[in-house]
Amino acid sequence: YFYPMFYCFIIMCIDLIPRGLCFLAFFFFFFQAEDGIRDAQESRGLGDVYKRQVVLNIQNALKVAKYAAPGGWNDGSLQLTPGMGCAPAPLQSPPLPTDNCITDQRFRTQYSAWAMLAMNLLLVGNFSALNSYVMETWSNPEIVAINQDPLGQSAVLLPQEARLSGPVDFKTTSYINANMKECGGEPALQQWILNSIGQIQKNGSNVCLNVEGCQTRLIYDGCVSASKGCGPNEEFVLNSTSLQLQSKLPSAECVTVNPDRTLELAECNFPAPGSQRFKFVDGQLMDGSGLCLTASSPPPPPSDSTFRLGRRLSGDSTGAAAKVSTSVFGEPASARAGFALMLMNNQVQASNVSCAARCLTALGLDLRLEWVVRNVWQHRQVGLVGGSNPTAIVAELDPGGASQVFRITRANHTANPSP
């Protein structure tokens, strides 16, 4: 209800109040409402600035991505500039470290994410004091061309690879596979409960069995309600007759033990084979062969540790951003149909974040064909995927919110993917 009131207020302000007073009222009204009734000190730091106003907004925007279309957009609120959320020394002793505020990388990541999600780009800050990095970010015609692509589609969350293939240098993964081990070998990691909403939760912790991205692979992740993710991917029903552990996702598939002892969802078989039979014995979740579900150590990263966002592009030869991009860089990539991909790393360590075959296929690429990959922040072609080339795009990203955005187009430029 806030935004309709806000826009009506601005219209009335412009029409009825002297301009200087109008801008004062605008900033007071907006920032008081945007941060609610939070204490000023509480509103600083990672949880209330970066995580709440950037990561959580990305997660919320993904839920309504299907409603973005030409003539309308989802509202992601203001772009935060570097330094926002960082407590000055007099208010915080010792000062909060840089990973508790909007850093340069996080600022650019937010701008990239809003462009990918086809959201309006509302800029804020003291324009007379903004540095060259901020101005370079805001004025990059290649990222603006993605935001303003005529197809108007929002990015969607792409799946992480379950198993990698091809010549990919992938040093770390974001999640840890759920797996079965010999019972009793790691007793502290083998105690589970089936809680009241159907989550398989590690006893005494906030770790739950999770169907990654509502697809098929089972991982360990933080326990969250279905309303905060892609669906009820942490909720299961244990059939007391067949002993099958059935997911509450629409597919209604059963938890199945693979030959390598990892878990995934598969079609429920009747009668249930040993790989689909589970029971609780003394707090342990045991399968039909006598193996027990064993948690990871150390605990897994949170579900927002990495993002892979992708959207389809129709290309634009008439829009202002696309024209500037072609003129400045001498490369008409923004005029070509294709795809945009954003890779983002929220982990506490640097990581190679990958979009490999499963991820690229979900984006829409036909990997039998050859595609050109262009880094829109480096303004250069960085490689080829598909055909006889590697079937992955990998970005080596710094920790704490770094990202890269790529534009992907057909190598021969003659055939474009249909919208």
XYZ file of C-alpha atoms in Angstrom:
419
model
C 0.000 0.000 0.000
C 2.999 2.291 0.470
C 3.954 2.893 -3.153
C 0.562 4.122 -4.439
C 0.527 6.609 -1.537
C 4.103 7.583 -2.329
C 3.462 8.263 -6.017
C 0.300 10.218 -5.260
C 2.279 12.249 -2.757
C 4.942 13.106 -5.333
C 2.352 14.175 -7.925
C 0.642 16.410 -5.388
C 4.001 17.717 -4.240
C 5.098 18.711 -7.727
C 1.780 20.408 -8.464
C 1.185 22.198 -5.177
C 4.433 22.793 -3.272
C 7.468 24.943 -4.192
C 10.146 22.756 -5.736
C 12.748 23.045 -2.949
C 10.273 22.095 -0.244
C 9.003 19.296 -2.448
C 12.411 17.615 -2.650
C 12.906 17.956 1.101
C 9.540 16.325 1.705
C 10.344 13.627 -0.862
C 13.552 12.524 0.831
C 12.116 12.656 4.334
C 8.960 10.757 3.376
C 10.683 8.099 1.296
C 13.576 7.214 3.577
C 11.413 7.157 6.689
C 8.962 4.802 4.985
C 11.607 2.701 3.268
C 13.301 1.792 6.519
C 10.108 1.578 8.544
C 10.429 2.037 12.280
C 13.910 0.526 12.549
C 16.417 1.984 14.929
C 19.127 3.939 13.081
C 21.888 1.732 14.440
C 19.929 -1.462 13.619
C 19.504 -0.311 10.023
C 23.243 -0.560 9.383
C 25.132 -3.752 8.641
C 24.817 -6.747 6.348
C 21.520 -8.132 7.616
C 19.566 -4.901 7.238
C 21.221 -3.312 4.231
C 22.729 -5.760 1.767
C 20.776 -8.897 2.667
C 17.439 -7.141 3.233
C 17.482 -4.572 0.462
C 19.430 -6.459 -2.214
C 19.426 -10.254 -1.733
C 15.895 -10.434 -0.330
C 14.621 -8.142 -3.084
C 16.173 -10.451 -5.686
C 14.450 -13.448 -4.102
C 11.132 -11.602 -3.988
C 11.467 -10.405 -7.590
C 12.068 -13.973 -8.792
C 8.686 -14.980 -7.364
C 6.868 -12.454 -9.564
C 9.203 -12.619 -12.571
C 6.461 -13.988 -14.821
C 4.487 -10.749 -14.490
C 7.213 -8.563 -16.041
C 6.358 -7.681 -19.654
C 6.509 -4.761 -22.092
C 4.559 -1.864 -20.640
C 5.068 -2.925 -17.024
C 7.778 -3.913 -14.593
C 8.373 -5.083 -11.053
C 9.552 -2.422 -8.595
C 12.819 -3.239 -6.823
C 13.153 0.092 -4.991
C 16.224 2.342 -4.920
C 19.744 1.594 -6.069
C 22.125 1.794 -3.100
C 25.464 3.525 -3.608
C 28.805 2.422 -2.120
C 29.104 3.207 1.571
C 25.399 2.908 2.383
C 24.850 0.833 5.506
C 28.402 1.334 6.760
C 28.392 2.741 10.272
C 30.676 5.764 10.774
C 33.271 5.260 13.477
C 31.498 7.475 16.066
C 28.390 5.281 15.886
C 30.117 1.913 15.843
C 33.294 0.977 17.658
C 35.170 -0.679 16.150
C 33.792 0.322 12.717
C 31.875 -2.366 10.886
C 34.040 -4.187 8.324
C 33.443 -3.486 4.675
C 31.580 -6.753 4.166
C 28.813 -5.366 6.387
C 27.873 -2.557 4.028
C 27.320 -1.697 0.370
C 30.737 -2.122 -1.223
C 31.603 -1.195 -4.805
C 31.054 -4.785 -5.884
C 27.695 -5.065 -4.150
C 26.607 -1.762 -5.632
C 27.378 -3.022 -9.140
C 25.771 -6.382 -8.360
C 22.525 -4.687 -7.358
C 22.513 -2.608 -10.535
C 23.176 -5.718 -12.626
C 20.475 -7.714 -10.856
C 17.857 -4.991 -11.294
C 18.745 -4.784 -15.010
C 18.493 -8.564 -15.369
C 15.152 -8.656 -13.528
C 13.693 -5.971 -15.840
C 13.047 -3.692 -12.870
C 12.980 0.090 -12.871
C 16.358 1.663 -12.116
C 15.810 4.308 -9.427
C 19.095 6.087 -8.700
C 19.813 7.854 -5.413
C 22.758 9.669 -3.883
C 24.605 12.950 -3.729
C 25.264 13.267 -7.454
C 27.935 15.919 -6.893
C 29.971 13.475 -4.776
C 29.635 10.248 -6.752
C 32.920 8.728 -7.895
C 33.866 7.514 -11.376
C 33.069 3.878 -10.498
C 29.455 4.765 -9.723
C 29.082 6.859 -12.842
C 30.682 4.147 -14.989
C 28.255 1.612 -13.547
C 25.158 3.712 -14.089
C 26.183 4.768 -17.591
C 27.160 1.349 -18.993
C 24.999 1.144 -22.142
C 25.385 -2.641 -22.414
C 23.742 -3.359 -19.069
C 21.079 -0.692 -19.659
C 20.323 -2.303 -23.037
C 19.654 -5.584 -21.230
C 17.345 -3.806 -18.801
C 15.475 -2.102 -21.647
C 15.377 -5.051 -24.055
C 12.046 -4.858 -25.938
C 11.116 -8.450 -25.090
C 10.691 -7.251 -21.524
C 11.237 -10.632 -19.864
C 12.557 -10.793 -16.316
C 15.444 -13.065 -15.425
C 14.672 -16.365 -13.733
C 16.752 -18.420 -11.309
C 18.794 -21.038 -13.152
C 19.697 -24.425 -11.657
C 23.143 -25.245 -10.377
C 24.894 -28.204 -11.931
C 24.343 -31.507 -10.169
C 27.283 -33.096 -11.961
C 29.740 -31.314 -14.187
C 30.968 -32.574 -17.540
C 33.426 -31.265 -20.086
C 36.602 -29.223 -19.610
C 35.433 -27.053 -16.729
C 37.707 -25.704 -14.020
C 35.248 -25.540 -11.146
C 37.009 -25.288 -7.803
C 34.122 -25.049 -5.353
C 30.414 -25.784 -5.253
C 27.776 -23.812 -3.396
C 25.848 -26.658 -1.816
C 26.674 -30.015 -0.294
C 24.964 -33.157 -1.602
C 22.783 -34.997 0.878
C 24.220 -38.486 1.276
C 23.944 -41.771 3.151
C 26.798 -43.240 5.213
C 27.415 -46.149 7.539
C 25.245 -45.782 10.623
C 27.104 -44.914 13.811
C 30.263 -43.653 12.142
C 29.352 -39.988 12.705
C 26.609 -40.099 15.349
C 26.482 -36.341 15.933
C 25.686 -35.822 12.238
C 23.075 -38.588 11.979
C 20.345 -37.353 14.324
C 17.251 -36.121 12.470
C 13.618 -35.349 13.184
C 10.542 -35.104 10.968
C 9.152 -31.811 12.236
C 5.542 -30.630 12.276
C 5.552 -29.238 8.715
C 7.310 -32.243 7.186
C 10.905 -31.014 7.162
C 13.711 -33.516 7.708
C 15.652 -31.386 10.189
C 18.980 -32.112 11.833
C 18.264 -32.389 15.527
C 19.369 -29.287 17.402
C 20.245 -27.228 14.315
C 18.680 -25.219 11.505
C 19.827 -27.604 8.746
C 17.187 -29.317 6.607
C 17.037 -31.739 3.708
C 16.335 -29.609 0.622
C 15.422 -30.294 -3.009
C 17.747 -27.795 -4.656
C 15.829 -25.253 -6.702
C 12.704 -27.467 -6.642
C 14.439 -29.697 -9.211
C 15.680 -33.203 -8.257
C 19.002 -33.072 -6.385
C 18.857 -33.194 -2.583
C 21.217 -30.989 -0.606
C 21.627 -29.686 2.934
C 20.410 -26.129 3.426
C 19.011 -23.790 6.055
C 15.446 -24.569 7.115
C 12.992 -22.081 5.558
C 9.248 -22.059 4.970
C 7.865 -22.864 1.524
C 6.650 -19.263 1.111
C 10.263 -17.996 1.076
C 11.627 -20.248 -1.654
C 10.652 -21.869 -4.934
C 8.042 -24.049 -3.199
C 7.736 -26.780 -0.536
C 11.152 -28.195 -1.430
C 11.964 -28.975 2.203
C 8.712 -30.757 3.006
C 8.134 -34.498 2.784
C 5.624 -37.170 3.759
C 6.849 -40.504 5.123
C 4.396 -43.199 3.998
C 3.924 -45.556 6.930
C 2.995 -48.432 4.632
C 5.438 -48.252 1.720
C 8.101 -46.438 3.809
C 8.675 -44.054 0.907
C 9.684 -40.455 1.602
C 7.609 -38.422 -0.837
C 8.223 -34.770 -1.682
C 5.383 -32.241 -1.314
C 6.463 -30.614 -4.586
C 3.924 -30.896 -7.434
C 5.930 -33.757 -8.965
C 5.247 -35.845 -5.807
C 8.420 -37.839 -6.467
C 10.186 -40.022 -3.940
C 13.579 -39.588 -2.290
C 15.895 -42.128 -3.910
C 19.416 -43.256 -2.980
C 21.818 -43.198 -5.956
C 24.618 -45.757 -6.404
C 27.095 -43.133 -5.118
C 24.942 -42.736 -1.962
C 23.747 -39.236 -2.841
C 20.020 -38.520 -2.849
C 17.682 -37.268 -5.539
C 13.992 -37.252 -6.385
C 12.790 -39.922 -8.791
C 9.490 -41.474 -9.816
C 7.973 -43.486 -6.978
C 8.091 -47.208 -7.705
C 5.645 -49.760 -6.330
C 6.475 -51.944 -4.569
C 9.179 -49.653 -3.200
C 12.768 -50.812 -3.809
C 15.331 -50.565 -1.029
C 16.654 -47.320 -2.507
C 13.260 -45.701 -1.808
C 12.540 -47.158 1.628
C 13.267 -45.108 4.756
C 12.509 -45.324 8.450
C 13.496 -43.538 11.636
C 15.457 -45.706 14.074
C 16.669 -44.074 17.311
C 16.655 -40.639 15.673
C 18.506 -41.828 12.562
C 16.931 -41.818 9.094
C 17.868 -45.222 7.699
C 17.435 -46.487 4.122
C 16.593 -49.985 2.929
C 20.245 -51.063 2.884
C 20.935 -49.932 6.445
C 22.732 -46.645 5.644
C 21.923 -43.431 7.553
C 21.406 -39.870 6.394
C 24.529 -37.960 7.446
C 24.744 -34.171 7.670
C 27.632 -32.198 6.271
C 30.449 -30.852 8.387
C 30.969 -27.902 8.444
C 27.367 -26.697 7.987
C 26.321 -25.885 4.411
C 26.258 -22.333 3.089
C 22.891 -20.537 3.040
C 20.627 -20.894 0.010
C 21.469 -17.383 -1.189
C 25.226 -18.097 -1.315
C 25.246 -17.947 -5.120
C 22.795 -16.875 -7.811
C 22.578 -17.781 -11.477
C 20.097 -15.471 -13.188
C 19.217 -15.687 -16.870
C 16.816 -14.045 -19.309
C 16.040 -14.168 -23.016
C 16.732 -11.079 -25.151
C 15.160 -10.068 -28.432
C 17.900 -7.573 -29.290
C 17.367 -3.878 -29.901
C 18.659 -1.805 -32.806
C 16.580 1.320 -32.142
C 16.771 1.901 -28.375
C 19.063 4.629 -27.056
C 21.203 2.301 -24.905
C 21.711 -0.195 -27.721
C 22.675 2.583 -30.138
C 25.179 4.043 -27.677
C 26.639 0.600 -27.008
C 27.165 -0.055 -30.709
C 28.604 3.429 -31.248
C 30.985 3.401 -28.275
C 32.276 -0.164 -28.456
C 31.930 -0.807 -32.184
C 30.179 -4.078 -31.444
C 26.445 -4.448 -32.203
C 25.934 -7.192 -29.599
C 23.025 -5.300 -28.016
C 21.190 -5.385 -31.336
C 21.287 -9.181 -31.535
C 18.845 -11.605 -30.011
C 20.233 -14.005 -27.472
C 20.462 -14.389 -23.724
C 21.827 -12.618 -20.653
C 23.435 -14.484 -17.767
C 24.419 -13.155 -14.331
C 26.666 -15.117 -11.965
C 26.843 -13.903 -8.353
C 28.904 -15.006 -5.338
C 27.695 -14.249 -1.792
C 30.029 -16.727 -0.123
C 32.666 -15.677 2.380
C 35.436 -16.958 0.131
C 36.303 -16.351 -3.515
C 34.729 -18.935 -5.780
C 34.403 -20.033 -9.387
C 30.675 -19.788 -10.062
C 29.594 -21.792 -13.081
C 26.667 -22.095 -15.458
C 27.328 -25.413 -17.191
C 25.246 -27.657 -19.461
C 22.179 -28.052 -17.250
C 22.128 -24.344 -16.403
C 22.700 -23.169 -19.998
C 20.042 -25.539 -21.317
C 17.563 -24.191 -18.776
C 18.429 -20.688 -19.996
C 17.474 -21.750 -23.522
C 20.746 -22.428 -25.350
C 20.991 -25.245 -27.877
C 24.467 -26.505 -26.998
C 24.808 -28.275 -30.335
C 25.332 -24.775 -31.726
C 28.196 -22.356 -31.104
C 27.568 -19.240 -29.015
C 29.630 -16.098 -28.382
C 30.009 -15.017 -24.749
C 30.565 -11.302 -24.101
C 31.273 -9.801 -20.671
C 29.140 -6.660 -20.547
C 31.235 -5.047 -17.780
C 34.560 -5.728 -19.482
C 33.075 -4.845 -22.886
C 34.777 -7.736 -24.670
C 34.227 -11.237 -25.942
C 35.495 -13.737 -23.365
C 34.884 -17.069 -25.075
C 32.658 -19.501 -26.926
C 30.309 -22.177 -25.610
C 28.520 -25.016 -27.325
C 29.385 -26.874 -30.484
C 32.948 -28.158 -30.117
C 33.655 -25.687 -27.282
C 33.275 -26.132 -23.486
C 29.685 -26.335 -22.289
C 30.097 -23.954 -19.378
C 30.546 -20.296 -18.530
C 32.690 -19.830 -15.419
C 33.370 -16.609 -13.526
C 36.045 -16.322 -10.846
C 34.316 -14.063 -8.338
C 35.499 -12.328 -5.192
C 33.575 -13.064 -1.982
C 30.745 -11.101 -0.454
C 28.571 -10.077 -3.390
C 30.737 -9.931 -6.505
C 29.162 -10.735 -9.866
C 29.601 -10.729 -13.638
C 27.068 -10.389 -16.452
C 27.388 -11.987 -19.874
C 25.516 -11.499 -23.139
C 25.302 -14.674 -25.219
C 24.580 -14.590 -28.958
C 24.854 -17.012 -31.874
C 28.377 -17.238 -33.248
C 27.384 -16.891 -36.914
C 24.958 -14.006 -36.181
C 22.548 -15.318 -38.802
C 20.122 -17.327 -36.732
C 18.627 -15.926 -33.562
C 16.699 -17.836 -30.914
C 12.994 -17.364 -31.309
C 11.302 -15.381 -28.518
